[in-house]
XYZ file of C-alpha atoms in Angstrom:
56
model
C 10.460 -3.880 8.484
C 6.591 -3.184 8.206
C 6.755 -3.168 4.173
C 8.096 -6.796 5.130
C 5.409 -7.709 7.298
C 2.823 -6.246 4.866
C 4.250 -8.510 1.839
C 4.385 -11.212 4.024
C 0.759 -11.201 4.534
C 0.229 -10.169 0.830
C 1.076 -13.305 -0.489
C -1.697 -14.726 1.370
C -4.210 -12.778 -0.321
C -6.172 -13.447 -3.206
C -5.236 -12.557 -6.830
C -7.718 -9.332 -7.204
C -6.333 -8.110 -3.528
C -2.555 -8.663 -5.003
C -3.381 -6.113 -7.756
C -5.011 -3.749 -5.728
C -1.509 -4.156 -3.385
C 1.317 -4.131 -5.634
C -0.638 -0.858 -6.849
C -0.666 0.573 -3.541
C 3.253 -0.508 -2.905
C 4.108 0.743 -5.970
C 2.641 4.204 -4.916
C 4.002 3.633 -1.554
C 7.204 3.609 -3.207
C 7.508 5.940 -5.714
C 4.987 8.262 -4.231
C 7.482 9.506 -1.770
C 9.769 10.942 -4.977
C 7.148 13.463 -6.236
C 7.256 17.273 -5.305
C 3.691 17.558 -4.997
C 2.511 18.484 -1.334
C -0.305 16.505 -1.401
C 1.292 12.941 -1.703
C 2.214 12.298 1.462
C -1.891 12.231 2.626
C -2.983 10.945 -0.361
C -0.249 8.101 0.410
C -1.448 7.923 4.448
C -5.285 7.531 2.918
C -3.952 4.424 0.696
C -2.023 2.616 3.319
C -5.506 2.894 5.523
C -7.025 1.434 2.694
C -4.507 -1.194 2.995
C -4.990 -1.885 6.377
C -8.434 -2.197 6.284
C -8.087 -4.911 3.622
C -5.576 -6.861 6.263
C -8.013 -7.336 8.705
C -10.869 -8.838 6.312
C-alpha cells in the first residue's frame, strides 16, 4: 500500500524527479533479492532520499 501511495504522488512529479524515482523503485525492488548485507541500509538511505523529494 505505501509503494501505491508513493507512485501515486510520482506521477505528479516532474520528468527529471520520475527518473531519479523509477531508479529508486527499481532498487527498492530488486534490491531486496541481493545477498549482500549492506542493501537493506543502503535501500533505507534511498527511500529517505525519496521522501525528502515528496515534501519539496
Amino acid at each position: 500500500m505505501r509503494n501505491f501511495y508513493l507512485f501515486k504522488k510520482y506521477l505528479n512529479f516532474g520528468i527529471e524527479q520520475k527518473k531519479e524515482f523509477k531508479r529508486l523503485r527499481n532498487f527498492h525492488f530488486f534490491g531486496k533479492q541481493k545477498p549482500n548485507k549492506n542493501c537493506g541500509i543502503k535501500h533505507k538511505t534511498e527511500l529517505k532520499k525519496l521522501e525528502k523529494l515528496m515534501k519539496m
